[in-house]
């Protein structure tokens, strides 16, 4: 048995490779919460009086986020509003939603729900069926855009000042590498503890209180706190660039503990230096259809839903052309 | 000695040397500890813990969902 390096009394249950410490259950819980509280102080994420939307999915990251925020907001004096976006994936999100509801019941919080069907007129199940008829995209390409849009809409409609999302250190390190490898300097510069456009009408600023805790630590925290969470792979998840980076980073972390945090720290240090140099960015507009801030005439979510709505017509048109050619 | 090892709902018996740890089993099974949680007889346990004959070991994959 390994003894906890912090209290030196109880048996350790967790090894934190990057700190060289082994922690027992109470010491790990205290460590995890301290990391989140410290992140909040460092970036001044949550202020007294904030009405804070919290994106919950029923998964481990958002379960850990919501639970730790109930503690944090008691100290700070802010209101929590859990929001669940239902993508409409039968047999997946419905099960996860049950866990999210159970957690909210446990915490005495009302869970607000909004579905893709209600916002975009189409569920993810329907989107996947229709995507073959238009320009084929991976399911995550639709879902990522739709979820971000729907969460923002729900938070805005509920009058939230900020929206906390469960992005952890793994997500942060992956995104930093992705933006770097795809050469997206504008996205690179916008990325950080605060996400997206920070001051804009109809846009609720996203914050990431879990940016200095890993995905594995979120799962450990939920397990030790006995929080209800759902563990199941999304039926539409596919091998993506992010997935490749996830595997790569986990291999690197195993051999060189602390690498994920070093990527984040290096990025934030670089960003500080780069802010002094003006970065040319396209002037932001508002989507002509839904009013969401975007760089073009329409936002990505409206472009995608319009494309899907026209799917049947396009197929008919394509078939007609083929038929005529045969003649 | 023999231990029961479970991963993604599939269970098998694994033969290992006396004094083997949870980490040894994961290494032999080519599993990266960063991708999940390790439970011994149903409880979250430190990977350096030595196994006993008949122990039940479970690796919970966490690298999906969210």
Short mmCIF file of C-alpha atoms in Angstrom, two decimals:
data_model
loop_
_atom_site.label_atom_id
_atom_site.label_comp_id
_atom_site.label_asym_id
_atom_site.label_seq_id
_atom_site.Cartn_x
_atom_site.Cartn_y
_atom_site.Cartn_z
CA UNK A 1 0.00 0.00 0.00
CA UNK A 2 1.13 3.54 -0.81
CA UNK A 3 0.62 6.21 1.85
CA UNK A 4 -0.83 9.61 0.94
CA UNK A 5 2.00 12.10 0.45
CA UNK A 6 -0.18 14.95 1.76
CA UNK A 7 -1.73 13.70 5.01
CA UNK A 8 0.77 10.86 5.50
CA UNK A 9 -1.98 8.87 7.23
CA UNK A 10 -4.40 7.24 4.81
CA UNK A 11 -3.76 4.92 1.88
CA UNK A 12 -3.29 6.71 -1.43
CA UNK A 13 -5.81 5.87 -4.17
CA UNK A 14 -4.57 8.24 -6.88
CA UNK A 15 -1.15 8.85 -8.37
CA UNK A 16 -0.59 12.31 -9.82
CA UNK A 17 2.38 11.67 -12.07
CA UNK A 18 2.96 15.32 -12.91
CA UNK A 19 3.25 16.39 -9.26
CA UNK A 20 5.00 13.24 -8.07
CA UNK A 21 2.40 12.88 -5.33
CA UNK A 22 0.07 10.06 -4.30
CA UNK A 23 -3.19 11.14 -2.70
CA UNK A 24 -5.90 9.55 -0.56
CA UNK A 25 -9.55 10.22 -1.33
CA UNK A 26 -10.10 13.31 0.93
CA UNK A 27 -6.76 14.85 -0.09
CA UNK A 28 -7.48 14.34 -3.80
CA UNK A 29 -10.92 15.96 -3.46
CA UNK A 30 -9.35 18.93 -1.65
CA UNK A 31 -6.60 19.13 -4.30
CA UNK A 32 -9.10 19.07 -7.21
CA UNK A 33 -11.31 21.76 -5.69
CA UNK A 34 -8.29 23.90 -4.83
CA UNK A 35 -7.14 23.75 -8.49
CA UNK A 36 -10.54 24.95 -9.71
CA UNK A 37 -10.78 27.69 -7.06
CA UNK A 38 -7.26 28.83 -7.95
CA UNK A 39 -8.12 28.95 -11.68
CA UNK A 40 -11.13 31.07 -10.82
CA UNK A 41 -9.00 33.50 -8.83
CA UNK A 42 -6.21 33.63 -11.42
CA UNK A 43 -8.51 34.50 -14.32
CA UNK A 44 -11.30 36.20 -12.32
CA UNK A 45 -13.83 33.95 -14.03
CA UNK A 46 -16.80 34.22 -11.65
CA UNK A 47 -17.67 37.47 -9.91
CA UNK A 48 -20.03 38.25 -7.05
CA UNK A 49 -23.61 38.52 -8.32
CA UNK A 50 -22.99 36.63 -11.58
CA UNK A 51 -25.87 34.68 -13.07
CA UNK A 52 -23.87 31.71 -14.28
CA UNK A 53 -25.14 29.26 -16.89
CA UNK A 54 -23.49 25.83 -16.65
CA UNK A 55 -23.44 23.49 -19.63
CA UNK A 56 -24.25 19.99 -18.36
CA UNK A 57 -24.37 16.84 -20.43
CA UNK A 58 -24.64 14.07 -17.86
CA UNK A 59 -20.98 13.20 -18.49
CA UNK A 60 -18.13 13.26 -15.98
CA UNK A 61 -16.64 16.65 -16.88
CA UNK A 62 -19.84 18.64 -16.52
CA UNK A 63 -20.85 16.64 -13.42
CA UNK A 64 -17.54 17.56 -11.76
CA UNK A 65 -17.96 21.15 -12.97
CA UNK A 66 -21.47 21.60 -11.61
CA UNK A 67 -20.64 20.04 -8.25
CA UNK A 68 -17.49 22.06 -7.66
CA UNK A 69 -19.24 25.24 -8.82
CA UNK A 70 -21.94 24.79 -6.18
CA UNK A 71 -19.13 25.08 -3.62
CA UNK A 72 -17.36 27.91 -5.40
CA UNK A 73 -20.45 30.03 -5.99
CA UNK A 74 -21.39 29.76 -2.31
CA UNK A 75 -18.07 31.49 -1.52
CA UNK A 76 -18.28 34.02 -4.34
CA UNK A 77 -22.02 34.69 -4.22
CA UNK A 78 -23.20 33.76 -7.71
CA UNK A 79 -26.31 32.02 -9.07
CA UNK A 80 -26.06 28.69 -10.95
CA UNK A 81 -28.29 27.78 -13.88
CA UNK A 82 -27.63 24.27 -15.26
CA UNK A 83 -28.42 23.93 -18.98
CA UNK A 84 -28.67 20.65 -20.89
CA UNK A 85 -28.69 20.57 -24.67
CA UNK A 86 -30.52 17.56 -26.06
CA UNK A 87 -29.01 16.70 -29.45
CA UNK A 88 -31.69 14.10 -30.13
CA UNK A 89 -29.53 10.97 -30.14
CA UNK A 90 -31.82 8.13 -29.12
CA UNK A 91 -30.34 5.73 -26.58
CA UNK A 92 -27.47 8.08 -25.76
CA UNK A 93 -28.38 11.58 -24.67
CA UNK A 94 -31.62 10.45 -23.01
CA UNK A 95 -29.62 8.17 -20.70
CA UNK A 96 -27.07 10.89 -20.00
CA UNK A 97 -29.86 13.39 -19.35
CA UNK A 98 -31.21 11.12 -16.60
CA UNK A 99 -27.82 11.37 -14.85
CA UNK A 100 -27.76 15.15 -15.28
CA UNK A 101 -31.25 15.38 -13.81
CA UNK A 102 -30.24 13.12 -10.89
CA UNK A 103 -27.26 15.36 -10.15
CA UNK A 104 -29.39 18.52 -10.30
CA UNK A 105 -31.95 16.90 -7.99
CA UNK A 106 -29.15 16.02 -5.57
CA UNK A 107 -27.93 19.63 -5.64
CA UNK A 108 -31.41 21.16 -5.50
CA UNK A 109 -30.97 22.93 -8.84
CA UNK A 110 -33.47 23.25 -11.70
CA UNK A 111 -32.18 21.81 -14.95
CA UNK A 112 -33.07 23.84 -18.06
CA UNK A 113 -33.31 21.89 -21.32
CA UNK A 114 -33.18 22.92 -24.94
CA UNK A 115 -33.16 20.56 -27.92
CA UNK A 116 -31.65 20.77 -31.40
CA UNK A 117 -35.13 19.94 -32.67
CA UNK A 118 -36.52 23.08 -31.05
CA UNK A 119 -33.67 25.39 -32.09
CA UNK A 120 -32.80 24.04 -35.54
CA UNK A 121 -35.89 21.99 -36.41
CA UNK A 122 -33.75 18.88 -36.76
CA UNK A 123 -32.30 16.33 -34.33
CA UNK A 124 -28.83 14.76 -34.63
CA UNK A 125 -30.40 11.43 -35.59
CA UNK A 126 -32.18 13.19 -38.48
CA UNK A 127 -29.06 15.20 -39.36
CA UNK A 128 -26.99 12.05 -39.73
CA UNK A 129 -29.62 10.51 -42.00
CA UNK A 130 -29.77 13.64 -44.15
CA UNK A 131 -26.06 14.46 -44.34
CA UNK A 132 -25.46 11.87 -47.07
CA UNK A 133 -27.74 13.87 -49.34
CA UNK A 134 -25.72 17.07 -48.99
CA UNK A 135 -22.01 17.75 -48.67
CA UNK A 136 -20.91 14.93 -46.35
CA UNK A 137 -19.47 15.98 -43.04
CA UNK A 138 -18.58 14.06 -39.91
CA UNK A 139 -21.38 14.11 -37.30
CA UNK A 140 -19.13 16.05 -34.90
CA UNK A 141 -18.84 18.88 -37.48
CA UNK A 142 -22.59 19.49 -37.18
CA UNK A 143 -22.89 18.72 -33.50
CA UNK A 144 -20.03 20.99 -32.44
CA UNK A 145 -21.56 23.98 -34.22
CA UNK A 146 -25.12 23.21 -33.10
CA UNK A 147 -24.21 22.61 -29.46
CA UNK A 148 -22.23 25.82 -29.15
CA UNK A 149 -25.06 27.79 -30.78
CA UNK A 150 -27.82 26.16 -28.70
CA UNK A 151 -25.94 26.56 -25.42
CA UNK A 152 -25.33 30.22 -26.17
CA UNK A 153 -28.99 30.74 -27.07
CA UNK A 154 -30.23 29.03 -23.90
CA UNK A 155 -27.81 30.99 -21.71
CA UNK A 156 -28.72 34.26 -23.43
CA UNK A 157 -32.48 33.64 -23.19
CA UNK A 158 -32.11 32.77 -19.50
CA UNK A 159 -30.29 36.06 -18.91
CA UNK A 160 -26.95 34.51 -17.93
CA UNK A 161 -23.90 36.77 -17.57
CA UNK A 162 -21.48 33.93 -18.31
CA UNK A 163 -21.57 30.33 -19.39
CA UNK A 164 -19.30 27.78 -17.68
CA UNK A 165 -18.35 24.78 -19.78
CA UNK A 166 -16.61 21.57 -18.77
CA UNK A 167 -13.49 21.96 -20.91
CA UNK A 168 -10.64 20.36 -19.00
CA UNK A 169 -6.85 20.42 -19.43
CA UNK A 170 -7.04 17.64 -22.03
CA UNK A 171 -9.52 19.62 -24.15
CA UNK A 172 -7.38 22.74 -23.79
CA UNK A 173 -4.14 21.00 -24.83
CA UNK A 174 -5.88 19.32 -27.79
CA UNK A 175 -7.40 22.58 -29.03
CA UNK A 176 -4.11 24.46 -28.71
CA UNK A 177 -2.33 21.80 -30.76
CA UNK A 178 -5.18 21.66 -33.29
CA UNK A 179 -5.14 25.41 -33.87
CA UNK A 180 -1.38 25.30 -34.15
CA UNK A 181 -1.35 22.39 -36.61
CA UNK A 182 -4.18 23.88 -38.68
CA UNK A 183 -2.47 27.28 -38.68
CA UNK A 184 -5.42 29.22 -37.29
CA UNK A 185 -3.79 32.26 -35.64
CA UNK A 186 -7.04 34.17 -35.08
CA UNK A 187 -8.63 31.21 -33.28
CA UNK A 188 -5.37 30.69 -31.43
CA UNK A 189 -5.48 34.23 -30.08
CA UNK A 190 -9.12 34.04 -29.02
CA UNK A 191 -8.57 30.82 -27.09
CA UNK A 192 -8.06 30.76 -23.33
CA UNK A 193 -9.82 30.69 -19.98
CA UNK A 194 -12.45 32.94 -21.57
CA UNK A 195 -13.60 31.60 -24.87
CA UNK A 196 -14.96 33.09 -28.07
CA UNK A 197 -15.93 36.71 -28.42
CA UNK A 198 -15.91 38.21 -24.98
CA UNK A 199 -17.94 41.37 -25.52
CA UNK A 200 -20.70 41.15 -28.06
CA UNK A 201 -24.48 41.44 -28.18
CA UNK A 202 -26.26 38.10 -28.05
CA UNK A 203 -23.11 36.33 -27.03
CA UNK A 204 -22.67 34.92 -23.55
CA UNK A 205 -19.02 34.73 -22.57
CA UNK A 206 -17.85 31.15 -22.03
CA UNK A 207 -15.53 30.36 -19.12
CA UNK A 208 -13.51 27.23 -18.38
CA UNK A 209 -13.05 26.65 -14.65
CA UNK A 210 -11.72 23.09 -15.26
CA UNK A 211 -8.85 24.14 -17.52
CA UNK A 212 -6.23 23.07 -14.98
CA UNK A 213 -7.65 19.64 -14.14
CA UNK A 214 -7.38 16.66 -16.46
CA UNK A 215 -10.13 14.51 -17.92
CA UNK A 216 -8.95 11.60 -15.77
CA UNK A 217 -9.05 13.77 -12.65
CA UNK A 218 -12.65 14.75 -13.44
CA UNK A 219 -13.59 11.06 -13.60
CA UNK A 220 -11.73 10.35 -10.34
CA UNK A 221 -13.44 13.31 -8.64
CA UNK A 222 -16.90 12.14 -9.73
CA UNK A 223 -16.13 8.59 -8.58
CA UNK A 224 -14.81 9.65 -5.18
CA UNK A 225 -17.67 12.13 -4.68
CA UNK A 226 -20.13 9.44 -5.82
CA UNK A 227 -21.70 11.78 -8.38
CA UNK A 228 -24.09 10.37 -10.99
CA UNK A 229 -22.50 10.49 -14.44
CA UNK A 230 -22.87 8.71 -17.74
CA UNK A 231 -20.01 6.86 -19.45
CA UNK A 232 -20.84 5.81 -22.98
CA UNK A 233 -19.32 6.62 -26.30
CA UNK A 234 -21.49 8.74 -28.58
CA UNK A 235 -22.77 6.43 -31.38
CA UNK A 236 -21.76 9.07 -33.95
CA UNK A 237 -18.24 9.67 -32.70
CA UNK A 238 -15.70 8.81 -35.33
CA UNK A 239 -11.96 8.94 -35.73
CA UNK A 240 -11.26 12.63 -35.86
CA UNK A 241 -8.23 14.85 -35.79
CA UNK A 242 -9.03 15.66 -32.17
CA UNK A 243 -9.20 11.94 -31.40
CA UNK A 244 -5.75 11.41 -32.88
CA UNK A 245 -4.35 14.26 -30.80
CA UNK A 246 -6.06 12.84 -27.71
CA UNK A 247 -4.29 9.50 -28.16
CA UNK A 248 -1.01 11.25 -28.91
CA UNK A 249 -1.24 13.48 -25.83
CA UNK A 250 -2.12 10.58 -23.54
CA UNK A 251 0.91 8.64 -24.78
CA UNK A 252 3.16 11.66 -24.24
CA UNK A 253 1.66 12.31 -20.78
CA UNK A 254 2.29 8.70 -19.72
CA UNK A 255 5.98 8.98 -20.60
CA UNK A 256 6.46 12.65 -19.73
CA UNK A 257 4.02 13.59 -16.93
CA UNK A 258 2.95 17.23 -16.97
CA UNK A 259 3.14 17.64 -20.75
CA UNK A 260 -0.54 18.62 -21.09
CA UNK A 261 -0.19 21.40 -18.52
CA UNK A 262 3.08 22.53 -20.12
CA UNK A 263 1.30 22.96 -23.46
CA UNK A 264 -1.34 25.15 -21.79
CA UNK A 265 1.24 27.16 -19.84
CA UNK A 266 3.43 27.67 -22.92
CA UNK A 267 0.42 28.78 -24.93
CA UNK A 268 -0.72 31.29 -22.30
CA UNK A 269 2.81 32.71 -22.01
CA UNK A 270 3.06 33.03 -25.79
CA UNK A 271 -0.38 34.61 -25.98
CA UNK A 272 0.64 37.26 -23.47
CA UNK A 273 3.61 38.19 -25.65
CA UNK A 274 1.57 38.12 -28.84
CA UNK A 275 -1.25 40.34 -27.60
CA UNK A 276 1.03 43.35 -27.97
CA UNK A 277 1.02 42.75 -31.73
CA UNK A 278 -2.34 43.56 -33.34
CA UNK A 279 -3.93 40.55 -34.98
CA UNK A 280 -6.00 41.33 -38.05
CA UNK A 281 -9.39 39.70 -37.73
CA UNK A 282 -12.41 39.98 -39.97
CA UNK A 283 -14.90 42.46 -38.58
CA UNK A 284 -17.64 40.61 -36.75
CA UNK A 285 -21.20 40.85 -38.00
CA UNK A 286 -24.54 39.47 -36.88
CA UNK A 287 -26.19 36.54 -38.64
CA UNK A 288 -28.91 37.89 -40.95
CA UNK A 289 -31.15 35.01 -39.92
CA UNK A 290 -30.75 34.49 -36.16
CA UNK A 291 -28.69 37.50 -35.06
CA UNK A 292 -25.82 35.50 -33.57
CA UNK A 293 -22.40 37.19 -33.83
CA UNK A 294 -20.45 35.68 -36.73
CA UNK A 295 -17.85 36.55 -39.35
CA UNK A 296 -20.02 36.11 -42.48
CA UNK A 297 -23.56 37.08 -43.50
CA UNK A 298 -24.95 33.98 -41.75
CA UNK A 299 -23.67 31.97 -38.82
CA UNK A 300 -22.38 28.44 -39.33
CA UNK A 301 -25.40 26.89 -37.55
CA UNK A 302 -27.86 28.63 -39.91
CA UNK A 303 -25.80 27.64 -42.96
CA UNK A 304 -25.77 24.00 -41.90
CA UNK A 305 -29.49 23.82 -41.04
CA UNK A 306 -30.38 25.50 -44.34
CA UNK A 307 -28.22 22.97 -46.17
CA UNK A 308 -29.97 20.09 -44.39
CA UNK A 309 -33.44 21.54 -45.05
CA UNK A 310 -32.69 21.60 -48.76
CA UNK A 311 -31.30 18.06 -48.70
CA UNK A 312 -34.35 16.32 -50.20
CA UNK A 313 -34.67 18.86 -53.01
CA UNK A 314 -31.01 18.56 -53.92
CA UNK A 315 -31.23 14.81 -54.15
CA UNK A 316 -34.25 15.09 -56.43
CA UNK A 317 -32.38 17.60 -58.58
CA UNK A 318 -29.30 15.38 -58.78
CA UNK A 319 -31.41 12.39 -59.71
CA UNK A 320 -33.22 14.40 -62.39
CA UNK A 321 -29.93 15.47 -63.97
CA UNK A 322 -28.66 11.89 -63.99
CA UNK A 323 -31.90 10.75 -65.62
CA UNK A 324 -31.68 13.40 -68.33
CA UNK A 325 -28.06 12.50 -69.06
CA UNK A 326 -29.04 8.87 -69.61
CA UNK A 327 -31.56 9.97 -72.18
CA UNK B 1 -1.38 -16.47 -9.18
CA UNK B 2 -4.54 -15.63 -11.06
CA UNK B 3 -6.62 -12.44 -11.06
CA UNK B 4 -9.84 -11.51 -12.83
CA UNK B 5 -9.42 -8.61 -15.23
CA UNK B 6 -12.32 -6.69 -16.68
CA UNK B 7 -12.33 -4.08 -19.47
CA UNK B 8 -15.32 -2.61 -21.32
CA UNK B 9 -17.62 -5.29 -19.94
CA UNK B 10 -15.34 -8.16 -21.04
CA UNK B 11 -13.87 -10.26 -18.26
CA UNK B 12 -10.95 -12.67 -18.40
CA UNK B 13 -8.62 -14.55 -16.08
CA UNK B 14 -5.02 -13.31 -16.10
CA UNK B 15 -2.04 -15.30 -14.83
CA UNK B 16 0.57 -13.12 -13.15
CA UNK B 17 3.61 -13.41 -10.89
CA UNK B 18 3.39 -13.05 -7.10
CA UNK B 19 3.92 -9.44 -6.07
CA UNK B 20 2.56 -8.04 -9.35
CA UNK B 21 0.85 -4.65 -9.10
CA UNK B 22 -2.16 -3.17 -10.86
CA UNK B 23 0.23 -1.14 -13.00
CA UNK B 24 1.99 -4.36 -14.08
CA UNK B 25 -1.29 -5.81 -15.34
CA UNK B 26 -2.12 -2.62 -17.24
CA UNK B 27 1.33 -2.63 -18.82
CA UNK B 28 0.97 -6.27 -19.84
CA UNK B 29 -2.45 -5.50 -21.33
CA UNK B 30 -0.98 -2.45 -23.15
CA UNK B 31 -3.36 -0.04 -21.45
CA UNK B 32 -2.40 3.57 -20.84
CA UNK B 33 -3.38 4.57 -17.30
CA UNK B 34 -4.10 8.10 -18.59
CA UNK B 35 -7.15 6.79 -20.42
CA UNK B 36 -9.11 5.54 -17.43
CA UNK B 37 -9.59 4.54 -13.83
CA UNK B 38 -8.38 1.40 -12.15
CA UNK B 39 -10.55 -0.37 -9.59
CA UNK B 40 -9.56 -3.25 -7.36
CA UNK B 41 -12.44 -5.30 -5.99
CA UNK B 42 -14.79 -2.44 -6.89
CA UNK B 43 -12.80 0.39 -5.29
CA UNK B 44 -10.57 3.03 -6.86
CA UNK B 45 -7.04 1.90 -5.99
CA UNK B 46 -3.50 3.18 -6.40
CA UNK B 47 -1.78 1.48 -9.36
CA UNK B 48 1.25 0.48 -7.25
CA UNK B 49 -0.92 -1.74 -5.04
CA UNK B 50 0.13 -5.39 -5.01
CA UNK B 51 -2.41 -7.93 -6.16
CA UNK B 52 -3.53 -11.03 -4.32
CA UNK B 53 -4.63 -14.31 -5.81
CA UNK B 54 -8.30 -14.10 -6.86
CA UNK B 55 -8.46 -10.28 -6.90
CA UNK B 56 -10.86 -8.63 -9.33
CA UNK B 57 -9.40 -5.81 -11.34
CA UNK B 58 -11.43 -3.44 -13.51
CA UNK B 59 -10.24 -0.75 -15.90
CA UNK B 60 -12.89 1.88 -16.61
CA UNK B 61 -12.26 3.62 -19.90
CA UNK B 62 -13.10 7.31 -19.58
CA UNK B 63 -11.86 8.66 -22.88
CA UNK B 64 -15.23 9.29 -24.41
CA UNK B 65 -18.42 11.03 -23.46
CA UNK B 66 -18.13 14.35 -21.71
#
